[in-house]
Tab-separated table of C-alpha atoms and ligand atoms in Angstrom:
chain	number	residue	atom	x	y	z
A	30	MET	CA	76.873	119.317	101.720
A	31	GLU	CA	75.785	115.945	100.455
A	32	LEU	CA	72.772	114.716	102.377
A	33	LYS	CA	73.428	111.510	104.300
A	34	SER	CA	70.743	109.082	105.273
A	35	PRO	CA	69.522	109.810	108.818
A	36	LYS	CA	71.164	106.543	109.899
A	37	THR	CA	74.619	107.936	109.192
A	38	ARG	CA	74.070	111.525	110.257
A	39	ARG	CA	75.951	112.280	113.462
A	40	VAL	CA	74.919	114.863	116.034
A	41	ALA	CA	77.004	116.313	118.869
A	42	PHE	CA	75.769	118.467	121.738
A	43	TYR	CA	77.309	121.213	123.796
A	44	THR	CA	75.260	122.267	126.799
A	45	VAL	CA	75.906	125.276	128.995
A	46	GLY	CA	74.174	126.264	132.180
A	47	CYS	CA	71.605	124.836	134.472
A	48	ARG	CA	70.135	121.417	135.142
A	49	LEU	CA	67.085	122.342	133.111
A	50	ASN	CA	69.244	122.840	130.024
A	51	GLN	CA	70.811	119.436	130.694
A	52	ALA	CA	67.340	117.894	130.949
A	53	GLU	CA	66.334	119.472	127.654
A	54	THR	CA	69.496	118.331	125.872
A	55	ALA	CA	68.793	114.783	127.116
A	56	ILE	CA	65.298	114.931	125.632
A	57	LEU	CA	66.645	116.380	122.356
A	58	THR	CA	69.195	113.537	122.223
A	59	ASP	CA	66.400	110.984	122.582
A	60	GLN	CA	64.373	112.696	119.853
A	61	PHE	CA	67.363	112.835	117.480
A	62	CYS	CA	67.989	109.116	118.063
A	63	ARG	CA	64.394	108.254	117.262
A	64	LEU	CA	64.700	110.222	114.019
A	65	GLY	CA	67.693	108.120	113.031
A	66	PHE	CA	70.576	110.438	113.962
A	67	LYS	CA	73.617	109.002	115.710
A	68	PRO	CA	74.744	110.950	118.788
A	69	VAL	CA	78.513	111.343	119.130
A	70	LYS	CA	80.582	112.817	121.931
A	71	PHE	CA	81.365	116.507	121.773
A	72	GLY	CA	84.831	116.759	120.199
A	73	GLU	CA	84.310	113.881	117.753
A	74	THR	CA	83.717	114.489	114.054
A	75	THR	CA	80.066	115.332	113.502
A	76	ASP	CA	77.540	116.365	110.861
A	77	VAL	CA	75.401	118.464	113.204
A	78	LEU	CA	76.332	120.438	116.304
A	79	VAL	CA	73.643	121.578	118.739
A	80	VAL	CA	74.713	124.288	121.174
A	81	ASN	CA	72.278	124.701	124.061
A	82	THR	CA	73.180	128.094	125.508
A	83	CYS	CA	72.663	129.984	128.754
A	84	SER	CA	72.332	133.721	129.177
A	85	VAL	CA	72.414	133.956	132.925
A	86	THR	CA	76.063	134.876	133.244
A	87	GLU	CA	78.404	136.928	131.132
A	88	GLY	CA	80.404	135.193	128.442
A	89	ALA	CA	77.609	133.361	126.605
A	90	GLU	CA	78.621	134.967	123.328
A	91	THR	CA	82.356	134.316	123.770
A	92	ASP	CA	81.676	130.758	124.824
A	93	CYS	CA	79.487	130.181	121.795
A	94	ARG	CA	82.099	131.576	119.374
A	95	ARG	CA	84.772	129.365	120.927
A	96	VAL	CA	82.672	126.191	120.720
A	97	VAL	CA	81.602	126.807	117.128
A	98	ARG	CA	85.217	127.469	116.050
A	99	GLN	CA	86.447	124.383	117.888
A	100	VAL	CA	83.901	122.086	116.237
A	101	LEU	CA	84.348	123.542	112.755
A	102	ARG	CA	88.115	122.941	112.940
A	103	LYS	CA	87.441	119.213	113.177
A	104	SER	CA	84.184	119.102	111.197
A	105	PRO	CA	84.324	122.042	108.752
A	106	HIS	CA	80.999	121.114	107.151
A	107	ALA	CA	79.045	120.558	110.357
A	108	PHE	CA	75.652	122.221	110.450
A	109	VAL	CA	75.536	124.338	113.617
A	110	ALA	CA	72.244	124.984	115.421
A	111	VAL	CA	72.177	127.232	118.476
A	112	THR	CA	69.289	127.226	120.919
A	113	GLY	CA	68.690	127.865	124.625
A	114	CYS	CA	68.317	131.043	126.657
A	115	TYR	CA	70.958	133.041	124.805
A	116	ALA	CA	69.331	132.156	121.480
A	117	GLN	CA	66.197	133.816	122.892
A	118	THR	CA	67.799	136.930	124.398
A	119	GLY	CA	70.825	137.384	122.123
A	120	ALA	CA	69.519	136.082	118.786
A	121	GLU	CA	70.795	139.072	116.805
A	122	THR	CA	74.326	138.760	118.158
A	123	LEU	CA	74.328	135.020	117.461
A	124	GLN	CA	73.273	135.671	113.877
A	125	SER	CA	76.499	137.575	113.333
A	126	ILE	CA	78.755	134.746	114.534
A	127	ASP	CA	80.558	132.951	111.700
A	128	GLY	CA	79.750	129.287	111.313
A	129	ILE	CA	76.251	129.256	112.856
A	130	ASP	CA	73.514	128.010	110.495
A	131	LEU	CA	70.394	128.113	112.625
A	132	VAL	CA	69.282	130.065	115.691
A	133	LEU	CA	66.219	128.752	117.517
A	134	GLY	CA	64.436	130.751	120.205
A	135	THR	CA	62.770	129.176	123.225
A	136	GLN	CA	59.434	128.664	121.489
A	137	TYR	CA	61.012	126.275	118.975
A	138	LYS	CA	63.723	124.670	121.083
A	139	MET	CA	62.106	121.270	121.458
A	140	GLN	CA	61.200	121.132	117.752
A	141	LEU	CA	64.835	121.227	116.674
A	142	PRO	CA	65.258	117.504	115.843
A	143	GLU	CA	62.124	117.454	113.702
A	144	TYR	CA	63.181	120.644	111.939
A	145	LEU	CA	66.622	119.278	111.128
A	146	ALA	CA	65.286	115.898	110.017
A	147	ALA	CA	63.042	117.669	107.512
A	148	LEU	CA	65.834	119.829	106.026
A	149	SER	CA	66.620	119.073	102.407
A	150	SER	CA	70.127	120.524	102.592
A	151	TYR	CA	72.740	120.766	105.308
A	152	ASP	CA	74.822	123.296	103.415
A	153	LYS	CA	76.519	125.919	105.545
A	154	LYS	CA	74.691	129.255	105.449
A	155	ALA	CA	76.173	132.665	104.784
A	156	ARG	CA	73.827	133.951	107.501
A	157	PRO	CA	71.945	131.720	109.938
A	158	ASP	CA	68.251	131.025	109.643
A	159	LEU	CA	66.288	132.374	112.553
A	160	LEU	CA	63.286	130.739	114.205
A	161	HIS	CA	62.345	133.068	116.999
A	162	THR	CA	59.317	134.735	118.561
A	163	ARG	CA	59.230	137.271	121.368
A	164	LYS	CA	56.124	135.627	122.778
A	165	ILE	CA	56.544	132.210	124.349
A	166	ASP	CA	53.521	129.947	124.892
A	167	HIS	CA	52.629	129.474	128.542
A	168	GLU	CA	50.156	126.620	128.426
A	169	ASN	CA	51.011	123.507	130.410
A	170	PHE	CA	52.987	121.132	128.248
A	171	THR	CA	53.978	117.571	127.478
A	172	ILE	CA	57.391	116.393	126.318
A	173	ASP	CA	57.853	113.975	123.485
A	174	GLY	CA	60.333	111.316	124.564
A	175	THR	CA	62.459	110.201	127.484
A	176	GLY	CA	65.690	111.895	128.477
A	177	ASP	CA	68.784	110.098	127.217
A	178	TYR	CA	71.274	110.203	130.092
A	179	SER	CA	74.700	108.658	130.394
A	180	THR	CA	74.624	109.503	134.086
A	181	THR	CA	73.233	107.406	136.934
A	182	ARG	CA	70.833	110.094	138.080
A	183	ALA	CA	68.283	111.381	135.580
A	184	ASN	CA	66.708	114.826	135.480
A	185	LEU	CA	62.960	115.037	135.142
A	186	LYS	CA	61.720	118.352	133.794
A	187	LEU	CA	58.492	119.384	135.526
A	188	GLN	CA	58.213	123.098	135.011
A	189	ASP	CA	59.424	125.983	132.871
A	190	GLY	CA	59.370	129.789	132.994
A	191	CYS	CA	59.104	132.233	135.873
A	192	GLN	CA	57.339	135.504	136.563
A	193	PHE	CA	58.858	136.428	139.915
A	194	MET	CA	60.896	139.095	138.121
A	195	CYS	CA	63.921	139.239	140.405
A	196	SER	CA	65.661	142.389	139.257
A	197	PHE	CA	68.944	140.668	138.292
A	198	CYS	CA	67.431	137.762	136.402
A	199	LEU	CA	66.997	137.283	132.669
A	200	ILE	CA	65.162	133.994	132.926
A	201	PRO	CA	61.631	135.452	132.724
A	202	PHE	CA	62.706	136.974	129.374
A	203	ALA	CA	64.599	133.926	128.174
A	204	ARG	CA	62.059	131.279	129.118
A	205	GLY	CA	58.769	133.151	129.436
A	206	ARG	CA	55.928	132.787	131.907
A	207	GLU	CA	55.387	129.937	134.340
A	208	ARG	CA	54.016	126.720	132.979
A	209	SER	CA	53.980	123.143	134.205
A	210	ARG	CA	54.351	119.774	132.619
A	211	GLN	CA	51.185	117.716	132.540
A	212	ALA	CA	51.354	115.392	135.531
A	213	ASP	CA	50.517	112.218	133.590
A	214	ASP	CA	53.310	112.958	131.150
A	215	ALA	CA	55.821	113.520	133.965
A	216	VAL	CA	54.855	110.172	135.520
A	217	ARG	CA	55.109	108.532	132.092
A	218	GLU	CA	58.703	109.703	131.689
A	219	ALA	CA	59.549	108.658	135.259
A	220	HIS	CA	58.447	105.089	134.447
A	221	ALA	CA	60.462	105.152	131.221
A	222	LEU	CA	63.574	106.417	133.035
A	223	ALA	CA	63.174	103.666	135.627
A	224	GLU	CA	62.956	101.097	132.832
A	225	ARG	CA	66.249	102.431	131.479
A	226	GLY	CA	67.802	101.670	134.862
A	227	HIS	CA	67.897	105.082	136.527
A	228	ARG	CA	67.405	104.879	140.266
A	229	GLU	CA	67.362	108.567	141.166
A	230	LEU	CA	65.231	111.304	139.634
A	231	VAL	CA	66.248	114.926	140.022
A	232	LEU	CA	63.177	117.095	139.593
A	233	THR	CA	63.959	120.221	137.621
A	234	GLY	CA	62.251	123.430	136.668
A	235	VAL	CA	62.900	127.153	136.745
A	236	ASN	CA	60.535	127.696	139.657
A	237	LEU	CA	59.606	124.203	140.766
A	238	GLY	CA	57.529	125.228	143.763
A	239	GLN	CA	55.077	126.907	141.373
A	240	TYR	CA	54.305	123.556	139.754
A	241	HIS	CA	50.599	123.217	139.087
A	242	ASP	CA	48.712	121.077	136.619
A	243	ALA	CA	44.939	120.644	136.741
A	244	GLY	CA	44.754	120.527	140.524
A	245	VAL	CA	48.019	118.603	140.936
A	246	ASP	CA	50.652	120.517	142.891
A	247	LEU	CA	54.263	119.528	143.509
A	248	LEU	CA	53.439	117.538	146.630
A	249	THR	CA	50.698	115.551	144.900
A	250	LEU	CA	52.984	114.866	141.962
A	251	LEU	CA	55.727	113.706	144.342
A	252	GLN	CA	53.287	111.232	145.835
A	253	ARG	CA	52.568	109.885	142.359
A	254	LEU	CA	56.277	109.639	141.523
A	255	GLU	CA	56.997	107.883	144.803
A	256	VAL	CA	55.211	104.724	143.642
A	257	VAL	CA	57.173	104.430	140.389
A	258	SER	CA	58.821	101.057	140.689
A	259	GLY	CA	62.600	101.060	140.172
A	260	ILE	CA	63.018	104.684	141.252
A	261	GLU	CA	64.563	104.650	144.708
A	262	ARG	CA	65.360	108.313	145.230
A	263	ILE	CA	63.673	111.536	144.230
A	264	ARG	CA	65.517	114.805	144.698
A	265	ILE	CA	64.104	118.317	144.374
A	266	SER	CA	66.827	120.289	142.593
A	267	SER	CA	66.302	123.919	143.612
A	268	ILE	CA	63.221	125.567	145.013
A	269	GLU	CA	62.293	129.112	146.004
A	270	PRO	CA	61.893	129.541	149.782
A	271	THR	CA	58.447	131.134	149.509
A	272	THR	CA	57.053	128.198	147.545
A	273	ILE	CA	57.679	125.368	150.022
A	274	PRO	CA	54.626	124.530	152.129
A	275	ASP	CA	54.934	122.873	155.539
A	276	GLN	CA	53.261	119.773	154.106
A	277	LEU	CA	56.216	119.302	151.756
A	278	LEU	CA	58.638	119.409	154.700
A	279	ASP	CA	56.438	116.928	156.577
A	280	TYR	CA	56.404	114.683	153.533
A	281	MET	CA	60.197	114.750	153.415
A	282	THR	CA	60.319	113.332	156.921
A	283	THR	CA	58.058	110.382	156.079
A	284	SER	CA	58.717	109.591	152.418
A	285	ASP	CA	60.754	106.511	151.569
A	286	LYS	CA	62.190	108.117	148.474
A	287	LEU	CA	62.237	111.903	148.729
A	288	CYS	CA	65.820	112.923	149.559
A	289	ARG	CA	66.417	114.941	152.676
A	290	PHE	CA	67.833	117.736	150.607
A	291	LEU	CA	66.745	121.311	149.931
A	292	HIS	CA	68.527	123.819	147.745
A	293	VAL	CA	66.900	127.122	148.656
A	294	PRO	CA	68.322	130.281	147.016
A	295	LEU	CA	69.107	133.052	149.517
A	296	GLN	CA	70.943	135.533	147.233
A	297	SER	CA	71.654	138.053	150.014
A	298	GLY	CA	71.536	138.256	153.788
A	299	ASP	CA	70.672	141.948	153.790
A	300	ASP	CA	67.135	143.312	153.633
A	301	THR	CA	67.979	146.398	151.554
A	302	ILE	CA	69.641	144.243	148.931
A	303	LEU	CA	66.866	141.635	148.969
A	304	LYS	CA	64.357	144.436	148.364
A	305	ALA	CA	66.420	145.858	145.484
A	306	MET	CA	66.645	142.335	144.064
A	307	ASN	CA	62.849	142.100	144.241
A	308	ARG	CA	63.114	138.892	146.239
A	309	ARG	CA	59.925	137.919	148.014
A	310	TYR	CA	61.136	137.534	151.601
A	311	THR	CA	63.019	139.339	154.301
A	312	VAL	CA	66.141	137.995	155.995
A	313	ARG	CA	64.058	137.144	159.051
A	314	GLU	CA	61.463	135.221	157.032
A	315	TYR	CA	64.165	133.287	155.204
A	316	ALA	CA	66.004	132.436	158.424
A	317	GLN	CA	62.770	131.331	160.081
A	318	PHE	CA	62.027	129.034	157.175
A	319	ILE	CA	65.491	127.438	157.231
A	320	GLU	CA	65.365	126.951	160.985
A	321	LYS	CA	61.926	125.363	160.721
A	322	ALA	CA	63.063	123.014	157.943
A	323	ALA	CA	66.221	122.023	159.844
A	324	GLN	CA	64.224	121.421	162.992
A	325	LYS	CA	61.584	119.283	161.269
A	326	ILE	CA	64.164	117.232	159.345
A	327	PRO	CA	67.216	116.959	161.639
A	328	ASP	CA	69.685	115.527	159.110
A	329	LEU	CA	68.528	117.727	156.236
A	330	CYS	CA	71.155	118.927	153.734
A	331	ILE	CA	70.474	122.587	152.984
A	332	GLY	CA	72.286	124.294	150.127
A	333	THR	CA	71.831	127.787	148.837
A	334	ASP	CA	72.707	130.271	146.092
A	335	VAL	CA	74.308	133.551	147.096
A	336	MET	CA	74.996	136.489	144.805
A	337	VAL	CA	77.854	138.848	145.568
A	338	GLY	CA	78.380	142.331	144.174
A	339	PHE	CA	74.771	143.306	143.586
A	340	PRO	CA	74.618	147.135	143.136
A	341	GLY	CA	74.611	148.830	146.535
A	342	GLU	CA	76.206	145.887	148.355
A	343	GLY	CA	78.616	147.757	150.633
A	344	GLU	CA	80.819	146.362	153.406
A	345	GLN	CA	77.928	146.247	155.870
A	346	GLU	CA	75.503	144.529	153.489
A	347	PHE	CA	78.088	141.895	152.642
A	348	ALA	CA	78.938	141.426	156.313
A	349	ASN	CA	75.229	140.835	157.018
A	350	THR	CA	75.253	138.108	154.379
A	351	GLU	CA	78.335	136.439	155.853
A	352	ILE	CA	76.904	136.560	159.377
A	353	LEU	CA	73.595	135.065	158.267
A	354	ILE	CA	75.298	132.268	156.345
A	355	ASN	CA	77.522	131.519	159.309
A	356	ASP	CA	74.501	131.308	161.575
A	357	LEU	CA	72.263	129.153	159.396
A	358	PRO	CA	72.761	125.401	159.024
A	359	PHE	CA	73.835	125.430	155.389
A	360	SER	CA	75.798	122.469	154.081
A	361	TYR	CA	77.232	124.264	151.071
A	362	LEU	CA	76.868	127.440	148.997
A	363	HIS	CA	76.792	128.161	145.289
A	364	VAL	CA	78.327	131.586	144.916
A	365	PHE	CA	77.509	133.795	141.931
A	366	SER	CA	78.967	137.157	141.017
A	367	PHE	CA	76.507	139.798	139.913
A	368	SER	CA	76.772	140.617	136.250
A	369	SER	CA	74.565	143.218	134.691
A	370	ARG	CA	72.225	141.562	132.179
A	371	PRO	CA	70.847	143.953	129.563
A	372	GLY	CA	67.071	144.238	129.837
A	373	THR	CA	66.864	143.520	133.564
A	374	ALA	CA	65.846	146.117	136.175
A	375	ALA	CA	69.153	145.830	138.031
A	376	THR	CA	71.079	147.392	135.132
A	377	LYS	CA	69.580	150.751	136.102
A	378	LEU	CA	70.665	150.597	139.742
A	379	ALA	CA	73.300	152.941	141.149
A	380	ASN	CA	76.371	152.044	143.213
A	381	PRO	CA	77.959	149.262	141.191
A	382	VAL	CA	80.487	147.170	143.111
A	383	PRO	CA	84.024	147.187	141.657
A	384	HIS	CA	85.200	143.919	140.092
A	385	HIS	CA	88.098	143.362	142.487
A	386	ILE	CA	85.707	143.582	145.465
A	387	ILE	CA	83.256	141.175	143.822
A	388	LYS	CA	86.151	138.784	143.281
A	389	GLN	CA	87.292	139.034	146.900
A	390	ARG	CA	83.771	138.497	148.266
A	391	SER	CA	83.265	135.569	145.978
A	392	GLN	CA	86.494	133.990	147.272
A	393	ASP	CA	85.502	134.659	150.884
A	394	LEU	CA	82.173	132.909	150.420
A	395	ALA	CA	83.765	130.027	148.520
A	396	LYS	CA	85.989	129.442	151.576
A	397	LEU	CA	82.972	129.682	153.857
A	398	SER	CA	81.212	127.110	151.685
A	399	GLN	CA	84.186	124.741	152.022
A	400	ARG	CA	84.097	125.080	155.796
A	401	LYS	CA	80.332	124.490	155.914
A	402	ARG	CA	80.632	121.422	153.734
A	403	PHE	CA	83.485	120.049	155.828
A	404	VAL	CA	81.477	120.434	159.054
A	405	PHE	CA	78.419	118.834	157.438
A	406	TYR	CA	80.432	115.876	156.127
A	407	GLN	CA	82.380	115.496	159.361
A	408	GLN	CA	79.264	114.583	161.341
A	409	TYR	CA	79.034	111.364	159.318
A	410	VAL	CA	82.469	110.064	160.273
A	411	GLY	CA	82.025	106.704	161.976
A	412	GLN	CA	78.473	106.370	160.607
A	413	LYS	CA	77.005	104.023	158.023
A	414	VAL	CA	75.356	105.697	155.072
A	415	SER	CA	73.650	104.538	151.925
A	416	VAL	CA	75.354	105.629	148.698
A	417	LEU	CA	74.163	105.584	145.099
A	418	PHE	CA	77.440	105.153	143.216
A	419	GLU	CA	77.985	106.908	139.920
A	420	ALA	CA	81.516	106.684	138.525
A	421	LYS	CA	85.219	106.510	139.328
A	422	ASN	CA	87.001	109.779	140.011
A	423	SER	CA	90.450	110.706	138.687
A	424	SER	CA	92.085	108.931	141.663
A	425	GLY	CA	90.327	105.672	140.834
A	426	MET	CA	87.835	105.877	143.714
A	427	TRP	CA	84.191	105.025	143.169
A	428	THR	CA	82.095	108.040	144.107
A	429	GLY	CA	78.410	108.588	144.691
A	430	LEU	CA	75.954	110.521	146.795
A	431	THR	CA	73.973	109.836	149.914
A	432	ASP	CA	70.390	111.015	149.864
A	433	HIS	CA	71.479	114.019	151.955
A	434	TYR	CA	73.998	114.937	149.277
A	435	VAL	CA	77.226	113.847	150.882
A	436	LYS	CA	79.699	112.871	148.192
A	437	VAL	CA	81.318	109.600	149.231
A	438	GLY	CA	84.396	107.878	147.807
A	439	VAL	CA	85.489	104.256	148.289
A	440	GLN	CA	88.148	101.974	146.837
A	441	SER	CA	86.671	98.887	145.200
A	442	PHE	CA	87.540	96.418	142.465
A	443	ASP	CA	83.809	95.885	141.825
A	444	ASP	CA	81.898	97.882	139.262
A	445	LEU	CA	79.738	99.978	141.576
A	446	SER	CA	78.120	102.134	138.915
A	447	ASN	CA	74.391	102.594	139.673
A	448	GLU	CA	74.688	100.399	142.780
A	449	ILE	CA	73.240	101.453	146.114
A	450	ARG	CA	75.633	100.232	148.809
A	451	THR	CA	76.207	100.816	152.483
A	452	VAL	CA	79.427	102.584	153.387
A	453	THR	CA	81.103	103.356	156.700
A	454	ILE	CA	82.566	106.840	156.607
A	455	SER	CA	86.058	107.097	158.049
A	456	GLY	CA	87.216	110.587	157.133
A	457	VAL	CA	86.711	113.740	155.076
A	458	THR	CA	89.064	115.196	152.510
A	459	ASP	CA	88.793	117.687	149.633
A	460	GLY	CA	85.012	117.737	149.458
A	461	LEU	CA	84.783	113.952	149.683
A	462	ALA	CA	83.727	111.703	152.563
A	463	ILE	CA	86.026	108.684	152.408
A	464	GLY	CA	84.754	105.309	153.519
A	465	HIS	CA	84.666	101.581	152.909
A	466	LEU	CA	81.924	99.256	151.734
A	467	CYS	CA	80.018	97.241	154.304
A	468	GLU	CA	79.566	93.917	152.586
A	469	ASN	CA	76.708	92.308	154.440
A	470	ILE	CA	74.113	95.020	154.637
A	471	PRO	CA	71.011	94.165	152.566
A	472	ALA	CA	69.848	96.467	149.770
A	473	SER	CA	66.685	97.295	151.695
A	474	PHE	CA	68.904	99.318	154.029
A	475	ASP	CA	68.431	102.301	151.778
A	476	HIS	CA	64.823	102.523	152.788
A	477	THR	CA	65.556	102.731	156.491
A	478	ARG	CA	64.265	106.217	157.150
A	479	SER	CA	63.611	106.271	160.851
A	480	SER	CA	67.318	106.787	161.425
A	481	PRO	CA	69.530	107.989	158.619
A	482	PHE	CA	72.591	106.526	160.239
A	483	MET	CA	72.725	103.004	161.552
A	484	MET	CA	74.910	102.586	164.578
A	485	THR	CA	78.347	101.268	163.834
A	486	SER	CA	78.774	97.731	165.024
B	504	SF4	S1	62.754	133.222	141.003
B	504	SF4	FE1	63.908	135.044	140.461
B	504	SF4	S2	66.012	134.270	140.135
B	504	SF4	FE2	64.663	132.488	140.048
B	504	SF4	S3	64.194	132.257	137.855
B	504	SF4	FE3	62.536	133.481	138.761
B	504	SF4	S4	63.170	135.593	138.384
B	504	SF4	FE4	64.998	134.314	138.114
């Protein structure tokens, strides 16, 4: 393929999986831009395609084949680079997929733009080049650049890797050992994101509660991020229950910016299953933590991850999970079906759960999640809440989130994107709290923390 000048070389991205992958794609986008590439939307004609994969669930390989085929139909000469967790754990399989030119393991992921900029030829390869090591560095790190987000809220990557070794999880193999981003560098990117107009930061990492850099823990870093001018909300994305100290909960009650939101993975409500999963708590310990958090922070939004169909999960074990979820003040659930990941300890466990039962349990919990969300949203009807608006939905309503993660929709002729406005909630429908804008409430309302809801006038 004829080599274009970097100014005319287009790059498209396809990202699968978690918020951390999204954060990394945003950083890669920024790096590509600074090297002179022109980002284009996925689906448009491109010179380079970057696929940022996930290996957590089944289907990574099929998904990758589909995406590569789809892009090559429109851009037959596009140079295809595949990175991400599946490029680390399934590199050999990826090398056999037609159309891929480069496979980059975790160690080299963030060097992709530089590597491509230095290439002398973008000719399609008969077999992809492979940049991959089994060993992944685990020193604390910095990130070159500032995430390029088209969204209102910006992710801020603080941590990578995990060594908790839950028996179902491939992440310790895909991303390596725990490591943290240098605190100064995290604060530097927060300032840069604020300058680009982002008003909410979503802190991301594989195991965020394990954050530690030269004496700075997550709480200390939060205190440093809190004073970044222009950032009005900081949200912790997902955090392991055993890594949240009381001081962090206390801080959530007093901070002007830290959202009253915790996403705390449960996985199962049965002690035998938790033990087989190698989780680090019992049902009782988890429940005590959630009750303590809910009691300290009365309007806290608590979400969780639950896995159904783990080997050995019989009727009783699943019933224990349902009962626990019913009893605890969750606002919503993310439900995952167990899928055996080669290389993990859970693949060797007996008593697999048949697919049709996994499907049924998954549906049951999805319904339970809907009910929990409805009840959580319903308590806001008649109340005034502060909403950071993001975009219009397919029905033409402006939607955004409150700091306690209620998705709110309003009708407005104004452009509300990235605006923080006060809304009176009047009803709840289809996972959306419907309301109307209150016109005369000053912007400083958002910082009223003593009471999350102002009384309706
Ligand atoms: S805590 Fe467990 S589930 Fe989460 S990334 Fe680490 S090993 Fe995986």
